Coordinates of C-alpha atoms and ligand atoms in Angstrom, one line a residue:
M1 CA -12.1 8.7 6.6
N2 CA -15.1 10.6 6.6
Y3 CA -14.8 14.1 5.5
Y4 CA -18.4 14.5 3.8
K5 CA -21.1 15.2 6.0
I6 CA -24.7 13.8 5.3
I7 CA -27.7 16.3 5.8
E8 CA -31.0 15.3 7.3
N9 CA -34.1 16.9 5.7
K10 CA -32.0 19.2 3.3
N11 CA -33.9 21.7 1.7
L12 CA -33.3 21.6 -2.4
K13 CA -34.6 24.6 -3.6
K14 CA -30.9 26.1 -4.4
Y15 CA -30.0 22.9 -5.6
N16 CA -33.2 23.1 -8.4
T17 CA -32.5 26.5 -11.4
F18 CA -36.5 26.0 -11.3
N19 CA -36.7 27.1 -7.4
I20 CA -39.0 24.1 -6.3
N21 CA -39.1 24.4 -2.8
V22 CA -38.8 20.1 -1.8
K23 CA -36.5 18.4 1.0
A24 CA -34.3 15.5 0.8
R25 CA -34.3 13.1 3.3
F26 CA -30.8 12.8 3.3
F27 CA -28.1 14.9 1.3
V28 CA -24.2 14.8 0.9
S29 CA -21.7 16.7 -1.1
A30 CA -18.8 14.6 -2.3
G31 CA -15.9 15.6 -3.8
T32 CA -13.5 13.1 -4.2
L33 CA -14.0 8.7 -5.3
P34 CA -13.1 7.0 -2.0
E35 CA -15.8 9.2 -0.5
L36 CA -18.6 8.4 -3.3
K37 CA -17.8 4.9 -2.8
E38 CA -18.1 5.2 1.0
I39 CA -21.3 6.7 0.7
I40 CA -22.9 4.6 -1.8
L41 CA -21.9 0.9 -0.2
S42 CA -22.5 2.2 3.3
Q43 CA -25.2 -0.2 5.1
K44 CA -27.3 2.8 6.3
Y45 CA -28.2 4.1 2.6
N46 CA -27.9 1.4 0.2
K47 CA -31.0 0.5 0.3
L48 CA -32.7 4.1 0.1
P49 CA -33.6 5.3 -3.2
V50 CA -30.5 7.5 -4.5
F51 CA -30.1 10.4 -7.2
I52 CA -27.5 12.3 -8.2
I53 CA -27.7 16.0 -8.4
G54 CA -25.6 18.1 -10.6
G55 CA -26.4 21.8 -11.3
G56 CA -30.0 21.1 -11.0
S57 CA -31.1 22.9 -14.1
N58 CA -32.7 20.4 -16.0
L59 CA -34.9 18.8 -13.0
L60 CA -38.2 19.2 -11.8
F61 CA -38.9 18.3 -8.3
T62 CA -42.9 17.4 -7.8
S63 CA -42.4 16.1 -3.9
D64 CA -40.0 15.7 -1.6
F65 CA -37.3 12.9 -2.1
N66 CA -37.3 10.3 0.3
G67 CA -33.9 9.0 0.0
L68 CA -30.5 9.7 -0.8
V69 CA -29.7 13.2 -2.7
I70 CA -26.0 12.7 -3.7
E71 CA -24.1 16.0 -5.6
V72 CA -21.1 14.6 -6.9
S73 CA -18.7 18.0 -6.4
I74 CA -15.3 16.5 -7.7
K75 CA -13.7 19.3 -9.4
N76 CA -10.3 19.4 -11.9
I77 CA -9.8 20.1 -15.3
Q78 CA -6.5 17.5 -16.2
K79 CA -4.7 17.4 -20.0
Y80 CA -3.8 13.5 -19.9
K81 CA -2.8 13.0 -23.6
E82 CA -1.9 15.0 -26.7
T83 CA -1.6 14.7 -30.6
Q84 CA -0.4 16.9 -33.0
T85 CA -4.1 17.8 -33.9
E86 CA -5.8 17.1 -30.8
I87 CA -6.2 17.6 -27.1
Y88 CA -7.7 15.0 -24.4
L89 CA -9.1 16.5 -21.2
K90 CA -10.0 14.6 -18.0
V91 CA -13.0 17.0 -16.3
G92 CA -14.5 16.0 -12.9
A93 CA -17.9 15.7 -13.0
G94 CA -18.8 18.7 -10.2
E95 CA -17.1 21.2 -12.7
N96 CA -19.1 24.0 -13.9
W97 CA -20.0 23.6 -17.6
D98 CA -19.5 27.2 -18.5
D99 CA -16.2 27.3 -16.8
F100 CA -14.8 24.4 -18.5
I101 CA -16.0 25.4 -22.2
D102 CA -14.2 29.1 -20.7
F103 CA -11.0 27.1 -20.2
C104 CA -11.0 25.6 -23.4
V105 CA -12.1 28.6 -25.0
K106 CA -9.1 30.7 -23.4
N107 CA -6.5 28.0 -24.4
N108 CA -7.5 27.3 -28.1
Y109 CA -8.9 24.1 -27.7
Y110 CA -11.7 23.7 -30.6
G111 CA -15.1 22.0 -30.7
A112 CA -16.5 23.2 -27.6
E113 CA -17.2 27.0 -28.0
N114 CA -21.1 26.6 -29.8
M115 CA -22.3 25.5 -25.6
S116 CA -21.4 28.4 -23.9
Y117 CA -23.1 29.5 -21.3
I118 CA -25.2 26.3 -20.8
P119 CA -26.0 26.1 -17.1
G120 CA -25.3 22.9 -15.3
R121 CA -22.4 20.7 -14.1
V122 CA -19.6 18.2 -16.2
G123 CA -21.1 15.5 -15.3
A124 CA -24.7 16.3 -16.4
S125 CA -23.4 16.3 -20.2
P126 CA -23.2 12.7 -21.3
V127 CA -26.3 12.2 -19.3
Q128 CA -28.7 14.3 -21.2
N129 CA -26.4 15.2 -24.1
V130 CA -26.5 19.1 -24.1
G131 CA -26.4 20.7 -26.9
A132 CA -26.8 24.2 -28.4
Y133 CA -25.8 26.1 -31.7
G134 CA -25.4 23.1 -33.7
V135 CA -22.8 21.0 -31.5
E136 CA -23.6 18.4 -28.7
A137 CA -21.5 17.0 -25.9
K138 CA -21.6 13.9 -28.2
D139 CA -19.1 15.5 -30.5
I140 CA -16.6 16.2 -28.1
I141 CA -16.9 13.5 -25.5
H142 CA -14.1 10.5 -25.3
K143 CA -15.5 8.5 -23.0
V144 CA -17.2 8.7 -19.3
E145 CA -15.8 7.4 -16.3
T146 CA -18.8 6.4 -13.8
I147 CA -19.0 4.7 -10.2
E148 CA -21.9 2.0 -10.4
I149 CA -24.3 3.3 -7.8
A150 CA -24.9 -1.4 -6.7
T151 CA -21.3 -2.5 -6.5
G152 CA -19.4 0.7 -6.5
N153 CA -17.4 -0.6 -9.2
V154 CA -15.6 2.2 -11.3
K155 CA -16.6 1.6 -15.2
I156 CA -16.0 3.2 -18.3
F157 CA -18.6 3.9 -21.5
S158 CA -16.5 4.8 -24.5
N159 CA -18.5 7.2 -26.6
K160 CA -20.4 5.0 -28.3
E161 CA -21.5 2.9 -25.5
C162 CA -23.2 5.9 -24.2
K163 CA -25.8 5.6 -27.2
F164 CA -26.0 9.3 -27.3
A165 CA -29.3 10.5 -29.2
Y166 CA -31.1 13.9 -29.1
R167 CA -31.2 15.3 -25.2
D168 CA -30.7 11.5 -24.5
S169 CA -28.4 8.6 -23.9
I170 CA -28.2 5.7 -21.8
F171 CA -27.9 7.3 -18.3
K172 CA -31.2 8.1 -19.2
N173 CA -32.5 4.9 -20.4
E174 CA -31.4 1.5 -19.3
F175 CA -28.7 2.6 -17.0
K176 CA -30.7 5.2 -15.5
N177 CA -29.5 6.0 -12.1
K178 CA -27.4 3.1 -11.9
Y179 CA -23.8 4.9 -12.1
I180 CA -22.9 7.9 -11.3
V181 CA -20.4 10.1 -13.6
I182 CA -17.3 11.2 -12.2
N183 CA -15.1 12.3 -14.9
V184 CA -15.4 13.1 -18.5
Y185 CA -13.2 12.7 -20.7
F186 CA -13.2 15.0 -23.0
R187 CA -11.5 15.4 -27.1
L188 CA -10.8 18.6 -28.7
S189 CA -9.0 20.2 -32.1
K190 CA -5.8 22.1 -32.1
I191 CA -7.3 23.0 -35.3
P192 CA -9.9 25.4 -36.0
D193 CA -13.7 23.8 -37.5
F194 CA -16.3 26.5 -36.5
K195 CA -19.7 25.6 -36.9
L196 CA -21.8 28.7 -37.7
E197 CA -24.8 27.2 -39.7
Y198 CA -27.4 27.5 -37.0
G199 CA -30.2 30.3 -36.7
N200 CA -28.2 34.0 -36.7
L201 CA -25.0 33.1 -35.5
K202 CA -23.5 34.4 -38.4
N203 CA -25.5 37.6 -38.3
Y204 CA -24.1 38.4 -34.4
L205 CA -20.5 37.4 -35.8
K206 CA -20.6 40.3 -38.4
K207 CA -19.1 42.8 -36.4
F208 CA -16.5 41.3 -35.0
S209 CA -13.4 41.3 -37.7
E210 CA -12.3 38.2 -37.0
I211 CA -14.0 35.0 -36.4
N212 CA -12.0 33.2 -33.9
L213 CA -13.2 31.3 -30.5
E214 CA -13.6 34.1 -28.4
N215 CA -15.5 35.9 -31.1
I216 CA -18.0 32.9 -31.0
R217 CA -18.7 32.8 -27.2
N218 CA -19.0 36.1 -26.8
S219 CA -21.8 35.8 -29.4
I220 CA -23.7 32.8 -28.3
I221 CA -23.5 34.4 -24.8
E222 CA -25.2 37.5 -26.4
I223 CA -27.5 35.4 -28.2
R224 CA -28.8 33.2 -25.1
K225 CA -28.9 35.8 -22.7
S226 CA -31.2 37.7 -25.3
K227 CA -33.4 34.7 -25.7
L228 CA -33.4 33.0 -22.2
P229 CA -34.1 33.9 -18.9
L230 CA -31.7 34.2 -15.9
P231 CA -32.4 31.5 -13.5
E232 CA -31.7 34.1 -10.7
D233 CA -34.5 36.3 -12.4
F234 CA -36.8 33.6 -13.8
P235 CA -36.4 30.3 -12.7
S236 CA -36.8 27.9 -15.0
A237 CA -35.3 24.3 -16.1
G238 CA -34.2 26.3 -20.1
S239 CA -36.5 24.3 -22.3
F240 CA -39.0 21.9 -21.3
F241 CA -39.9 20.1 -24.0
K242 CA -37.5 18.4 -26.7
N243 CA -37.8 19.9 -30.2
P244 CA -39.9 16.7 -32.0
I245 CA -38.8 14.6 -34.4
I246 CA -41.3 14.0 -37.1
R247 CA -41.7 11.6 -40.5
L248 CA -41.3 14.1 -43.9
G249 CA -44.9 12.9 -45.2
I250 CA -46.5 14.2 -42.1
F251 CA -44.1 17.4 -42.2
I252 CA -45.2 18.1 -46.0
K253 CA -48.9 18.1 -44.9
L254 CA -48.4 20.7 -42.3
K255 CA -46.1 22.6 -44.0
E256 CA -48.9 23.0 -46.7
K257 CA -51.2 24.6 -43.9
Y258 CA -48.5 26.2 -41.7
P259 CA -45.5 27.7 -44.4
N260 CA -43.8 29.9 -41.8
L261 CA -43.0 26.0 -40.1
V262 CA -39.1 26.3 -38.6
S263 CA -37.3 22.6 -39.3
Y264 CA -34.6 20.7 -40.1
F265 CA -33.7 17.5 -41.6
V266 CA -32.2 15.2 -39.1
S267 CA -32.3 12.4 -41.5
E268 CA -33.7 11.8 -45.0
E269 CA -36.8 11.0 -43.4
N270 CA -37.3 12.6 -40.2
I271 CA -37.6 16.3 -39.6
K272 CA -37.2 18.4 -36.4
L273 CA -39.8 21.4 -35.9
A274 CA -38.8 23.8 -33.4
A275 CA -41.0 23.2 -30.1
G276 CA -40.7 26.8 -29.1
Q277 CA -42.5 27.9 -32.6
L278 CA -45.3 25.3 -32.1
I279 CA -46.1 26.5 -28.8
D280 CA -46.0 30.6 -29.8
M281 CA -48.1 29.3 -32.4
C282 CA -50.7 28.3 -30.2
G283 CA -51.0 31.5 -28.4
W284 CA -49.0 30.6 -25.2
K285 CA -46.2 32.2 -25.6
G286 CA -45.6 34.9 -22.4
K287 CA -48.9 33.5 -21.0
R288 CA -49.1 32.8 -17.5
I289 CA -51.5 31.3 -15.0
K290 CA -51.1 32.2 -11.5
N291 CA -47.0 31.1 -10.7
V292 CA -46.2 29.5 -13.5
G293 CA -45.9 30.5 -17.8
T294 CA -43.8 30.7 -20.6
Y295 CA -41.6 32.8 -21.1
Q296 CA -42.1 36.2 -23.2
K297 CA -39.4 35.8 -25.3
Q298 CA -38.9 31.8 -25.8
A299 CA -42.2 30.1 -25.3
L300 CA -39.9 26.6 -25.0
V301 CA -39.4 27.7 -21.2
I302 CA -41.7 27.7 -18.6
V303 CA -40.5 29.6 -15.5
N304 CA -41.5 29.3 -12.0
Y305 CA -43.1 33.3 -11.5
S306 CA -43.9 33.3 -7.9
E307 CA -43.5 29.3 -5.7
A308 CA -44.9 27.3 -7.6
T309 CA -44.6 23.8 -6.9
G310 CA -43.5 20.9 -9.3
K311 CA -46.8 19.9 -9.6
E312 CA -48.6 22.9 -10.8
I313 CA -45.9 23.7 -13.3
L314 CA -46.5 19.3 -14.8
E315 CA -49.9 20.9 -14.8
F316 CA -49.3 24.2 -16.8
A317 CA -46.6 21.6 -19.1
G318 CA -50.0 19.6 -19.7
K319 CA -52.1 21.8 -21.0
I320 CA -49.3 23.1 -23.6
Q321 CA -49.1 19.3 -24.4
K322 CA -53.0 19.2 -25.2
A323 CA -53.1 22.8 -27.7
V324 CA -50.2 21.3 -29.5
E325 CA -51.4 18.1 -29.9
Q326 CA -54.9 19.9 -31.0
K327 CA -53.6 21.6 -33.1
F328 CA -50.8 20.3 -35.1
G329 CA -51.1 16.7 -34.0
I330 CA -47.8 16.7 -32.9
N331 CA -46.8 15.0 -28.8
L332 CA -44.7 17.5 -26.9
D333 CA -42.0 15.0 -24.8
M334 CA -40.3 16.5 -21.7
E335 CA -36.7 17.2 -21.9
L336 CA -36.2 17.4 -18.2
T337 CA -36.1 14.8 -15.2
I338 CA -39.2 14.5 -13.2
V339 CA -38.0 13.3 -9.6
G340 CA -40.8 12.7 -7.1
E341 CA -44.1 11.2 -7.2
Ligands
EPU401 N1 -39.7 30.0 -32.4 C1 -40.5 31.0 -32.1 N2 -41.4 31.2 -31.0 C2 -40.5 30.7 -29.6 C3 -39.0 30.1 -29.5 C4 -38.7 29.7 -30.7 O1 -40.9 31.1 -33.0 O2 -41.1 31.3 -28.6 C5 -38.8 29.5 -33.6 C6 -37.2 30.7 -33.2 O3 -37.5 32.0 -34.2 C7 -36.5 30.0 -34.4 C8 -37.1 27.9 -33.7 O4 -38.1 28.7 -33.0 O5 -36.8 30.2 -35.2 C9 -36.1 27.6 -32.8 O6 -35.8 28.3 -31.8 P1 -34.2 28.4 -31.0 O7 -32.7 29.0 -31.6 O8 -34.5 29.7 -29.7 O9 -34.2 27.4 -30.3 P2 -34.8 25.8 -29.8 O10 -35.2 24.8 -30.9 O11 -36.0 26.6 -29.4 C10 -33.1 24.7 -29.0 C11 -32.3 23.8 -27.5 C12 -31.7 25.1 -26.5 C13 -30.5 25.6 -27.4 C14 -31.2 26.2 -29.1 C15 -29.5 26.5 -29.6 C16 -33.9 22.3 -27.6 C17 -35.0 21.2 -27.0 N3 -33.1 23.2 -27.0 O12 -33.9 25.4 -28.1 O13 -31.1 24.0 -25.6 O14 -30.3 26.6 -27.0 O15 -31.7 25.3 -30.0 O16 -29.1 25.9 -30.1 O17 -33.2 20.9 -28.2 C18 -32.1 23.0 -23.7 O18 -32.0 22.7 -23.9 O19 -32.7 23.8 -22.7 C19 -31.7 24.5 -24.6 C20 -31.9 25.7 -23.9

């Protein structure tokens, strides 16, 4: 069985939304579990570093990748269980995330709609616990089916075992590059329970006579289009940094000095700030140095304006971190994965 093709020196520019011009020593796209197994266990490749690529929308390559890049293209959306109130879907890691959301909305499955129009693939959703407008992937993920790279064994992680946190999971920490997501099992509701509290979502919905799945999806698409750059026009990886979480005591002092700070309670003692606002307040919104800059309408997004290298982007990001640290005493952590030397 050899349906896949291993390509040498594959250019990855089209495989990362930052459009970084790098190469993989070997590249393969695998559409089935047996193919994936055969590839990772093959004598030729099993000693090489492996990197799993999805939609490439949360990555920054800083050099060529001297190993095997695997694109998981397993497809299929399948209903595998239904109760009176819930629907369970099994979705292939290679499915486009927004096609999956669209499928849920069209079928009246509730819970995923706020995460409309996020670029990327389903397989990446548990890795970084994608989220938007007050909902995170962890809220709808039931379990995650993976294959262990070292052994080729299939392993299922329950929602709890994934150790989900804000843009974080076990797959970004102790099990980084150890498992490949092949299918994600989602639990959605058959009963409406909308989350409309985030930002100005409610305002957007006012123009519709009814609040329903389709109108929520359309509003979110409209908001995202108005704030976030389209990758084909402005190559980027969405939010570059995570929104920082700080202790209440520190927040109170900062708020005295900067009363306009946007904030959300994440627990009684911890407050999340908006990294985009902090960067904006440092005067870095729309700022550009040579090939790299922040997006005019959203300072949290770094854009590759013209053939930038990953290293140039990292350098630019370092300058932003320094400015925010100097003004607010806050360290911004990167949201995306850096791949390379
Ligand atoms: N803001 C500014 N200036 C800016 C950018 C933002 O003042 O340049 C202010 C906004 O006015 C707003 C606040 O900061 O009051 C928050 O901004 P926004 O609602 O745009 O959301 P965000 O916190 O910047 C997060 C996620 C996004 C997600 C949106 C909506 C992170 C790191 N980012 O952005 O996710 O779409 O909320 O839920 O958590 C991504 O992860 O790539 C991503 C795009």
